[in-house]
């Protein structure tokens, strides 16, 4: 006999197992909700507890906002930048002095479970490496902060229960979630400035010394490549980008390529022969950010690293190939579900940043580059 669903299932189970089952089920739902109403009630209770703690003055440090990045649901990718910018906006809204980021280990070897196809391309060792070399260094791009990598979920829960206000506002260790871009996009539409990330001073000095020797008085252009084994249809058009770089006047422009981090240890592909590559910027997040800030213009296809440009207050950029219909995670339907409007540069972008909703073929790159240079020059932007 097939078990019914919904309310019919509830009635069926109640008739079959009686009130003892109902009491057990309600107790379980109260502590570990699995239904939409249960999760809503759980989060409302969490907000009520926070309000009561705040009224009683139980918050250990009212000058600090605790932001919980829960790896049980969060990806170990540059998508964390949306989380970081959201936390910084919340800090400013609450008038807190600084952020304490708390990294909460996931239940699966400290991470979240991934689909097999992703696991094959980026295994757990790779993701643990990214945690320490991408995620945690990225926190400092929003300014001075504290970083706690909790030993386990119980430690993180202990920190959580002492706070009156947290980010995300409705976060709870038993009901973790990772904010989607739509949350931040809505704040930007209401006037929030999301260009909040900047490179540390030491990284900017390092890049300034490098740029002085490398480009001199020429304008610096960066080209960020996607060369990923996962969803290769989204990768950069290497031939087009290489040809574009070679066409630029070397007396006016200094072009540097940033390869996909996973490819920096490999020999350059034939298309990039003789072109400048800076692997250090692919390895160190703060150097990458500083290089983007130093450049006259940054170009690349849609991907995590380019979001550093998107959230940078000192960066100008063109990002191509937003849509790849054959890839579910970059289809028009999926991108729209995240809150983006196809054909438009998101409101989270700062001046001098543009999303190009076309493939990165050579004619499109040429056209958009010339238009961007003209706009930046006519707008009186710093010439780099």
Coordinates of C-alpha atoms in Angstrom, one line a residue:
X1 CA 0.0 0.0 0.0
X2 CA 1.4 3.4 -1.0
X3 CA 1.7 5.8 1.9
X4 CA -0.2 9.1 1.3
X5 CA 1.4 12.5 1.3
X6 CA 0.6 16.0 2.9
X7 CA -2.3 16.3 5.3
X8 CA -3.6 12.9 4.2
X9 CA -0.3 11.4 5.4
X10 CA -0.6 13.1 8.7
X11 CA -4.1 11.7 9.2
X12 CA -2.9 8.2 8.1
X13 CA 0.0 8.2 10.5
X14 CA -2.2 9.4 13.4
X15 CA -4.7 6.7 12.8
X16 CA -2.0 4.1 12.4
X17 CA 0.2 5.0 15.4
X18 CA -1.9 7.2 17.6
X19 CA -1.2 10.1 19.9
X20 CA 2.2 8.8 21.1
X21 CA 3.5 9.2 17.5
X22 CA 2.0 12.7 17.3
X23 CA 3.7 13.8 20.5
X24 CA 7.1 12.4 19.3
X25 CA 6.6 14.1 15.9
X26 CA 5.7 17.5 17.3
X27 CA 8.7 17.3 19.7
X28 CA 11.0 16.5 16.8
X29 CA 9.6 19.3 14.7
X30 CA 10.0 21.8 17.5
X31 CA 13.7 21.0 17.9
X32 CA 14.6 20.0 14.3
X33 CA 12.0 21.4 11.9
X34 CA 11.6 19.7 8.5
X35 CA 8.5 21.5 7.3
X36 CA 8.2 25.1 6.0
X37 CA 5.9 26.2 8.9
X38 CA 8.2 24.5 11.4
X39 CA 11.3 26.3 10.0
X40 CA 9.5 29.6 10.1
X41 CA 8.4 29.1 13.7
X42 CA 12.0 28.0 14.6
X43 CA 13.5 31.2 13.2
X44 CA 10.8 33.3 14.9
X45 CA 11.7 31.7 18.2
X46 CA 15.4 32.4 17.5
X47 CA 14.6 36.1 16.9
X48 CA 12.5 36.2 20.1
X49 CA 15.4 34.7 22.1
X50 CA 17.8 37.2 20.7
X51 CA 15.5 40.1 21.6
X52 CA 15.1 38.9 25.1
X53 CA 18.9 38.5 25.5
X54 CA 19.4 42.0 24.1
X55 CA 16.9 43.4 26.6
X56 CA 18.6 41.6 29.5
X57 CA 22.0 42.9 28.3
X58 CA 23.4 39.4 27.9
X59 CA 25.3 40.0 24.7
X60 CA 29.0 39.5 25.5
X61 CA 30.1 42.3 23.2
X62 CA 27.6 44.7 21.8
X63 CA 30.2 46.3 19.6
X64 CA 30.7 43.2 17.5
X65 CA 28.5 41.5 14.9
X66 CA 29.0 37.7 14.7
X67 CA 28.7 36.4 11.2
X68 CA 28.3 32.6 10.8
X69 CA 29.5 31.0 7.6
X70 CA 28.1 27.5 7.9
X71 CA 30.0 25.0 5.7
X72 CA 27.1 22.6 6.0
X73 CA 25.3 24.7 3.4
X74 CA 27.9 27.2 2.1
X75 CA 30.0 26.5 -0.9
X76 CA 33.8 26.8 -0.6
X77 CA 34.0 29.2 -3.6
X78 CA 34.1 32.9 -4.3
X79 CA 30.4 32.9 -3.7
X80 CA 31.4 33.7 -0.2
X81 CA 31.9 37.3 -1.3
X82 CA 28.1 37.8 -1.3
X83 CA 28.1 36.6 2.3
X84 CA 30.9 38.9 3.3
X85 CA 29.4 42.0 1.7
X86 CA 26.0 41.2 3.3
X87 CA 27.7 40.9 6.7
X88 CA 29.4 44.2 6.2
X89 CA 26.1 45.9 5.3
X90 CA 24.5 44.4 8.4
X91 CA 27.4 45.6 10.6
X92 CA 26.9 49.2 9.3
X93 CA 23.1 49.0 9.7
X94 CA 23.5 47.9 13.4
X95 CA 26.3 50.4 14.0
X96 CA 28.8 47.7 15.2
X97 CA 32.5 48.5 15.2
X98 CA 33.7 45.2 13.6
X99 CA 32.8 41.7 12.5
X100 CA 33.7 38.4 14.0
X101 CA 33.4 35.8 11.3
X102 CA 32.7 32.3 12.6
X103 CA 33.3 29.4 10.2
X104 CA 31.1 26.5 11.2
X105 CA 32.3 23.1 10.1
X106 CA 29.9 21.1 7.9
X107 CA 28.7 17.7 9.0
X108 CA 30.5 15.9 6.2
X109 CA 34.3 16.1 7.0
X110 CA 33.8 19.7 7.8
X111 CA 32.1 20.5 4.5
X112 CA 28.8 20.1 2.8
X113 CA 28.1 17.1 0.5
X114 CA 28.5 17.8 -3.2
X115 CA 27.2 16.2 -6.3
X116 CA 29.5 13.5 -7.7
X117 CA 30.3 15.5 -10.8
X118 CA 31.5 18.4 -8.7
X119 CA 33.3 16.1 -6.3
X120 CA 35.2 14.6 -9.2
X121 CA 36.5 18.0 -10.3
X122 CA 37.0 19.6 -6.8
X123 CA 37.5 16.9 -4.2
X124 CA 37.5 17.4 -0.4
X125 CA 41.3 18.0 -0.2
X126 CA 40.9 20.8 -2.8
X127 CA 38.0 22.3 -0.9
X128 CA 39.9 22.2 2.4
X129 CA 42.8 24.0 0.7
X130 CA 40.4 26.6 -0.6
X131 CA 39.0 27.2 2.9
X132 CA 42.4 28.3 4.2
X133 CA 43.7 30.0 1.0
X134 CA 40.6 31.6 -0.5
X135 CA 37.7 31.8 2.0
X136 CA 39.5 32.9 5.2
X137 CA 41.8 35.5 3.5
X138 CA 38.7 37.0 1.7
X139 CA 37.2 38.0 5.1
X140 CA 39.8 40.7 5.5
X141 CA 38.8 42.4 2.2
X142 CA 35.9 44.0 4.1
X143 CA 38.2 45.6 6.6
X144 CA 39.6 44.7 10.1
X145 CA 37.8 41.7 11.5
X146 CA 38.1 38.6 13.7
X147 CA 38.1 35.1 12.3
X148 CA 37.2 32.0 14.2
X149 CA 37.4 28.5 12.7
X150 CA 35.3 26.5 15.1
X151 CA 36.6 23.1 16.1
X152 CA 33.2 21.6 15.7
X153 CA 29.5 22.5 15.4
X154 CA 29.1 22.4 19.2
X155 CA 31.7 25.1 19.7
X156 CA 30.0 27.3 17.1
X157 CA 26.7 26.7 18.7
X158 CA 28.1 27.9 22.0
X159 CA 29.3 31.1 20.4
X160 CA 26.0 31.5 18.7
X161 CA 23.8 31.2 21.8
X162 CA 25.7 34.0 23.5
X163 CA 24.9 36.6 20.8
X164 CA 21.9 38.9 20.6
X165 CA 22.4 39.7 16.9
X166 CA 23.9 37.5 14.3
X167 CA 24.3 37.4 10.5
X168 CA 22.5 36.0 8.6
X169 CA 19.8 37.5 10.9
X170 CA 17.7 34.3 11.0
X171 CA 20.7 31.9 11.2
X172 CA 20.6 29.0 13.7
X173 CA 23.1 26.1 13.8
X174 CA 20.3 23.6 13.7
X175 CA 18.8 25.3 10.7
X176 CA 21.8 26.7 8.7
X177 CA 21.3 28.6 5.5
X178 CA 23.5 30.6 3.1
X179 CA 22.1 33.9 1.7
X180 CA 21.4 34.0 -2.0
X181 CA 22.2 37.1 -4.1
X182 CA 18.6 38.2 -4.2
X183 CA 18.9 39.4 -0.6
X184 CA 21.8 41.7 -1.4
X185 CA 20.3 42.8 -4.8
X186 CA 17.2 44.0 -3.0
X187 CA 19.3 46.0 -0.6
X188 CA 21.2 47.6 -3.5
X189 CA 17.9 48.5 -5.2
X190 CA 16.9 50.3 -2.0
X191 CA 20.1 52.3 -2.1
X192 CA 22.8 50.2 -0.3
X193 CA 26.3 50.7 -1.5
X194 CA 27.8 47.2 -2.1
X195 CA 31.2 48.3 -3.4
X196 CA 32.8 47.5 0.0
X197 CA 35.8 45.3 -0.7
X198 CA 39.3 46.6 -0.9
X199 CA 42.8 45.1 -0.9
X200 CA 45.0 45.5 2.3
X201 CA 47.6 48.2 2.1
X202 CA 50.5 45.8 2.0
X203 CA 49.0 44.0 -1.0
X204 CA 48.5 47.4 -2.8
X205 CA 52.1 48.3 -2.2
X206 CA 53.4 45.0 -3.6
X207 CA 51.3 45.4 -6.7
X208 CA 52.3 49.0 -7.1
X209 CA 56.0 48.0 -7.2
X210 CA 55.3 45.2 -9.7
X211 CA 53.1 47.5 -11.9
X212 CA 55.8 50.2 -11.9
X213 CA 58.3 47.8 -13.3
X214 CA 55.9 45.9 -15.6
X215 CA 53.8 48.6 -17.1
X216 CA 55.4 52.0 -16.4
X217 CA 53.2 54.7 -17.8
X218 CA 51.1 52.3 -19.8
X219 CA 47.6 51.4 -18.9
X220 CA 47.3 48.1 -17.1
X221 CA 44.7 45.6 -18.4
X222 CA 43.9 42.3 -16.7
X223 CA 42.2 39.3 -18.3
X224 CA 40.9 36.7 -15.9
X225 CA 40.5 33.2 -17.4
X226 CA 38.2 30.4 -16.4
X227 CA 39.9 27.1 -17.3
X228 CA 37.9 24.8 -15.0
X229 CA 37.2 21.1 -15.3
X230 CA 33.8 21.6 -13.8
X231 CA 31.2 23.0 -16.3
X232 CA 33.8 23.5 -19.0
X233 CA 31.2 25.1 -21.3
X234 CA 31.5 28.2 -19.1
X235 CA 35.3 28.5 -19.7
X236 CA 37.0 31.4 -21.4
X237 CA 37.5 31.5 -25.1
X238 CA 41.3 31.3 -25.0
X239 CA 41.8 32.0 -28.7
X240 CA 39.7 35.1 -28.6
X241 CA 41.3 36.6 -25.5
X242 CA 44.8 35.9 -26.7
X243 CA 44.1 37.5 -30.1
X244 CA 42.6 40.5 -28.4
X245 CA 45.6 40.9 -26.1
X246 CA 48.0 40.8 -29.1
X247 CA 45.9 43.4 -31.0
X248 CA 46.3 46.0 -28.3
X249 CA 49.0 48.6 -28.8
X250 CA 51.9 47.5 -26.6
X251 CA 53.1 51.1 -26.3
X252 CA 49.8 52.1 -24.7
X253 CA 48.6 49.0 -22.9
X254 CA 50.2 46.4 -20.6
X255 CA 48.1 43.2 -20.6
X256 CA 48.4 40.6 -17.8
X257 CA 46.6 37.3 -17.7
X258 CA 45.3 35.7 -14.5
X259 CA 44.9 31.9 -15.1
X260 CA 42.4 29.7 -13.2
X261 CA 44.0 29.0 -9.9
X262 CA 43.8 25.2 -10.5
X263 CA 45.8 25.7 -13.7
X264 CA 48.6 27.9 -12.5
X265 CA 51.0 25.0 -12.0
X266 CA 50.5 23.7 -15.5
X267 CA 52.4 24.9 -18.6
X268 CA 50.6 27.7 -20.3
X269 CA 48.4 26.7 -23.3
X270 CA 49.8 27.4 -26.8
X271 CA 47.3 30.3 -27.1
X272 CA 49.1 32.2 -24.3
X273 CA 52.6 31.8 -25.6
X274 CA 54.6 35.0 -25.2
X275 CA 51.8 36.7 -23.2
X276 CA 52.3 38.0 -19.6
X277 CA 50.9 35.8 -16.8
X278 CA 51.0 36.6 -13.1
X279 CA 50.5 33.4 -11.1
X280 CA 51.0 35.1 -7.7
X281 CA 47.7 36.9 -8.2
X282 CA 45.9 33.6 -8.8
X283 CA 47.3 32.2 -5.5
X284 CA 46.8 35.1 -3.1
X285 CA 43.4 36.7 -2.8
X286 CA 44.7 40.0 -1.5
X287 CA 47.2 40.3 -4.4
X288 CA 44.4 39.5 -6.9
X289 CA 42.2 42.2 -5.4
X290 CA 45.1 44.7 -5.4
X291 CA 45.9 44.0 -9.0
X292 CA 42.3 44.5 -10.0
X293 CA 42.3 47.9 -8.2
X294 CA 45.5 48.9 -9.9
X295 CA 44.3 48.1 -13.4
X296 CA 42.7 50.6 -15.8
X297 CA 40.2 47.9 -16.7
X298 CA 39.6 44.2 -15.8
X299 CA 38.1 41.8 -18.3
X300 CA 36.9 38.2 -17.9
X301 CA 34.0 35.8 -18.1
X302 CA 31.5 35.2 -15.4
X303 CA 33.1 33.4 -12.5
X304 CA 34.0 33.7 -8.9
X305 CA 37.2 35.8 -9.2
X306 CA 35.5 38.5 -11.2
X307 CA 33.2 39.1 -8.3
X308 CA 36.1 40.7 -6.5
X309 CA 35.9 43.4 -9.2
X310 CA 32.1 43.6 -8.8
X311 CA 32.3 44.3 -5.1
X312 CA 35.4 46.5 -5.3
X313 CA 35.1 50.2 -4.6
X314 CA 38.2 50.9 -6.7
X315 CA 37.8 48.6 -9.6
X316 CA 36.5 48.9 -13.2
X317 CA 35.5 45.8 -15.1
X318 CA 33.7 44.1 -18.0
X319 CA 32.3 40.6 -17.3
X320 CA 31.2 38.5 -20.3
X321 CA 29.3 35.2 -20.8
X322 CA 26.9 35.5 -18.0
X323 CA 24.6 32.9 -19.5
X324 CA 25.5 29.4 -20.7
X325 CA 22.1 27.7 -21.4
X326 CA 23.6 24.2 -21.5
X327 CA 24.8 24.5 -17.9
X328 CA 22.0 24.4 -15.4
X329 CA 23.8 26.7 -12.9
X330 CA 24.2 29.4 -15.5
X331 CA 21.0 29.1 -17.5
X332 CA 18.6 32.1 -17.9
X333 CA 16.1 30.4 -15.6
X334 CA 18.6 29.8 -12.8
X335 CA 20.2 33.2 -13.0
X336 CA 16.8 34.8 -12.9
X337 CA 15.8 32.7 -9.8
X338 CA 18.8 34.2 -8.0
X339 CA 17.3 37.7 -8.5
X340 CA 19.3 38.9 -11.5
X341 CA 17.6 40.6 -14.5
X342 CA 19.0 39.2 -17.8
X343 CA 20.6 42.0 -19.9
X344 CA 21.2 44.3 -17.0
X345 CA 24.2 45.0 -14.8
X346 CA 23.1 44.3 -11.3
X347 CA 22.5 47.2 -8.9
X348 CA 25.3 45.8 -6.6
X349 CA 27.8 47.0 -9.3
X350 CA 29.7 50.2 -8.8
X351 CA 30.4 52.9 -11.4
X352 CA 32.7 51.6 -14.2
X353 CA 31.5 48.0 -13.9
X354 CA 29.4 46.3 -16.6
X355 CA 28.0 42.9 -17.2
X356 CA 28.0 41.9 -20.9
X357 CA 25.3 39.3 -21.5
X358 CA 27.0 37.9 -24.6
X359 CA 29.7 35.2 -25.3
X360 CA 33.3 36.2 -25.2
X361 CA 33.9 36.1 -28.9
X362 CA 36.5 38.5 -30.4
X363 CA 34.1 41.0 -32.0
X364 CA 32.2 41.3 -28.8
X365 CA 35.3 41.8 -26.7
X366 CA 36.6 44.4 -29.1
X367 CA 33.4 46.3 -29.1
X368 CA 32.8 46.4 -25.4
X369 CA 36.4 47.2 -24.6
X370 CA 36.4 50.3 -26.9
X371 CA 33.1 51.4 -25.5
X372 CA 34.3 51.1 -21.9
X373 CA 37.6 53.0 -22.7
X374 CA 35.6 55.8 -24.3
X375 CA 33.2 56.0 -21.4
X376 CA 35.9 55.9 -18.8
X377 CA 37.9 58.6 -20.6
X378 CA 34.9 60.8 -21.2
X379 CA 33.8 60.3 -17.6
X380 CA 37.0 61.7 -16.3
X381 CA 38.0 58.5 -14.5
X382 CA 41.6 58.0 -13.4
X383 CA 43.5 56.6 -16.3
X384 CA 45.3 54.0 -14.2

